[in-house]
Amino acid sequence: MEIKIIGTGSFVPEHAVTNDDLAAIVDTSDEWIRTRTGIRERRISEGEGTSRMAAEAAKRALENAGIKAEELDMILLGTSTPDCCFPSGACEVQAEIGAVNAAAYDLSAACSGFIFALNTAYSFLAAGLYRTILVIGADCLSKIVDWSDRSTCVLFGDGAGAAVVRAEEGDGGRFHMLMGSDGQRGPVLACTSRTVGNFRTGTKPQLGYMTMDGQEVFKFAVKKVPEIIEQVTEEAGVSLEDVRWFILHQANYRISESIAKRLKVSMDRIPMNIESYGNTSAATVPVLLDEMNRQGKLKKGDLLVLAGFGGGLTWGATLFTWQMG
Ligand code: UT7
């Protein structure tokens, strides 16, 4: 049994918001944002919700894979900003693309959402339960960002990325994964919207903004991500040198540099696109994967490691052989 990605797609909103645009609304500067994060601009939704963006990315992934929506057995959407409590974003994508044979549901692991969804898809495929699964990472963080808080609003953007994963006969390729969570540290990165409507007291559901202890998240990321990359390569029986690309969650250029340094891996093997999109949460990894696929940078047989971290706290890594091309 061979489990492989057969197509990728992504979508980001048209509307670009530059650092200078943000400096007009909060006390910040292009220089601060660029030097502390590597971000120059981000795409912000002008109405596209998470499901719309996810559906666009999905259509592009299906087209890239050359398959019809009816062939999908499952849709897994990693998101922490669904447009509503229910129906799930995955069900909305299903309706939009006409994937009538798919079971569809969302999975909530914040910025680790795509990696958790990909690993979950792999488990279903490896168990022989399904043949073709659409995995999506999509977030519209602009909906929950406090646009008056300079310590968070400059970091994030909106977007969606998708991959079609299929199980086929064959014995080529590796696939190894790991995931972890630490609920005790949840408050470090949180969105406090609560479904606290109460019949007896008349309390209404509360909306809340994202809050973050940036330095704690930074320290967590630069320690945890190298650890999980070392662990997943060790478990797969390969060395870091065998890995062609490390496709990491795009949270901060300095975080990726620090991970590179700890692993003693050159930044040449850690592609970045944070400059153009900021941190799009669950979408960063699949958007970057899709860009690299479309740019022809991924060659058949390349060993890839995807790794991410985020609210929860959560973290995950996936090591696999690129089989397209
Ligand atoms: O998907 C995971 C999501 N979260 C993350 O990835 C966040 C990880 N953390 C980070 O990326 C960094 O910690 C930040 C970019 C959030 C902050 O960078 P930092 O180098 O850790 O800065 P800091 O928090 O130590 O703040 C330094 C100074 C402070 O001023 P004082 O106290 O030194 O006077 C901040 O108030 O920078 C100030 N500051 C800003 N100044 C201009 C904070 N935000 C801004 C801003 N513009 N946007």
Tab-separated table of C-alpha atoms in Angstrom, residues 5 7-12 57 78 109-119 135-139 141 157-163 165 175 225 228-229 245-252 255-256 259 270-274 277-295 298 304-310 314-320 322:
chain	number	residue	atom	x	y	z
A	5	ILE	CA	-0.463	13.267	-2.280
A	7	GLY	CA	-2.790	17.076	-6.013
A	8	THR	CA	-2.518	20.377	-4.163
A	9	GLY	CA	-4.336	23.709	-4.289
A	10	SER	CA	-4.483	26.982	-2.412
A	11	PHE	CA	-6.346	30.253	-2.201
A	12	VAL	CA	-5.601	33.615	-0.607
A	57	ALA	CA	-8.372	25.654	-2.504
A	78	GLY	CA	-8.349	21.783	9.867
A	109	ALA	CA	-5.860	22.098	16.269
A	110	ALA	CA	-5.246	25.794	15.496
A	111	CYS	CA	-2.076	26.316	13.430
A	112	SER	CA	-1.302	22.568	13.558
A	113	GLY	CA	-4.687	21.904	11.912
A	114	PHE	CA	-3.454	20.822	8.472
A	115	ILE	CA	-0.814	18.493	9.879
A	116	PHE	CA	-3.293	16.927	12.309
A	117	ALA	CA	-5.789	16.495	9.452
A	118	LEU	CA	-3.156	15.013	7.123
A	119	ASN	CA	-2.049	12.551	9.794
A	135	VAL	CA	-7.281	17.434	3.467
A	136	ILE	CA	-7.648	21.190	3.914
A	137	GLY	CA	-6.089	23.765	6.235
A	138	ALA	CA	-7.998	27.058	6.193
A	139	ASP	CA	-8.296	29.995	8.540
A	141	LEU	CA	-7.936	34.916	11.495
A	157	GLY	CA	-3.420	36.754	7.445
A	158	ASP	CA	-6.187	34.717	5.799
A	159	GLY	CA	-5.895	31.774	3.425
A	160	ALA	CA	-6.511	28.127	2.609
A	161	GLY	CA	-4.503	25.219	1.266
A	162	ALA	CA	-5.515	21.681	0.317
A	163	ALA	CA	-4.094	18.320	-0.687
A	165	VAL	CA	-4.312	12.103	-0.525
A	175	PHE	CA	5.016	8.090	5.681
A	225	VAL	CA	9.743	21.908	16.507
A	228	ILE	CA	9.706	16.631	16.780
A	229	ILE	CA	11.663	16.862	13.538
A	245	TRP	CA	12.654	20.171	2.276
A	246	PHE	CA	11.441	21.114	5.733
A	247	ILE	CA	8.095	22.806	5.161
A	248	LEU	CA	7.417	24.560	8.451
A	249	HIS	CA	4.499	26.529	9.844
A	250	GLN	CA	5.044	30.153	8.827
A	251	ALA	CA	4.773	32.015	12.129
A	252	ASN	CA	7.894	34.153	12.240
A	255	ILE	CA	11.411	31.108	14.575
A	256	SER	CA	12.311	29.233	11.373
A	259	ILE	CA	14.867	25.942	14.195
A	270	ILE	CA	13.481	25.662	4.760
A	271	PRO	CA	11.328	27.513	2.222
A	272	MET	CA	9.492	30.606	3.465
A	273	ASN	CA	6.588	32.674	2.162
A	274	ILE	CA	5.668	34.512	5.368
A	277	TYR	CA	1.036	36.152	3.589
A	278	GLY	CA	1.929	36.459	7.288
A	279	ASN	CA	0.761	33.659	9.536
A	280	THR	CA	-2.364	32.095	8.020
A	281	SER	CA	-2.617	29.503	10.815
A	282	ALA	CA	-3.717	26.068	9.510
A	283	ALA	CA	-3.183	27.287	5.926
A	284	THR	CA	0.534	28.122	6.070
A	285	VAL	CA	1.870	24.623	5.416
A	286	PRO	CA	-0.512	23.591	2.590
A	287	VAL	CA	-0.258	26.998	0.879
A	288	LEU	CA	3.537	26.702	0.858
A	289	LEU	CA	3.354	23.068	-0.267
A	290	ASP	CA	1.081	24.065	-3.144
A	291	GLU	CA	3.349	26.947	-4.176
A	292	MET	CA	6.345	24.634	-4.249
A	293	ASN	CA	4.429	22.004	-6.192
A	294	ARG	CA	3.290	24.517	-8.799
A	295	GLN	CA	6.766	26.044	-9.063
A	298	LEU	CA	9.204	19.232	-5.528
A	304	LEU	CA	9.696	16.082	2.899
A	305	VAL	CA	9.080	16.936	6.530
A	306	LEU	CA	6.073	19.126	7.327
A	307	ALA	CA	6.040	20.498	10.870
A	308	GLY	CA	3.792	22.870	12.760
A	309	PHE	CA	2.755	24.145	16.149
A	310	GLY	CA	-0.052	26.243	17.499
A	314	THR	CA	-0.502	21.498	19.713
A	315	TRP	CA	2.383	20.322	17.571
A	316	GLY	CA	2.849	17.805	14.791
A	317	ALA	CA	5.159	16.564	12.068
A	318	THR	CA	4.734	14.446	8.961
A	319	LEU	CA	7.556	12.856	7.004
A	320	PHE	CA	6.764	11.444	3.574
A	322	TRP	CA	6.826	13.223	-2.602
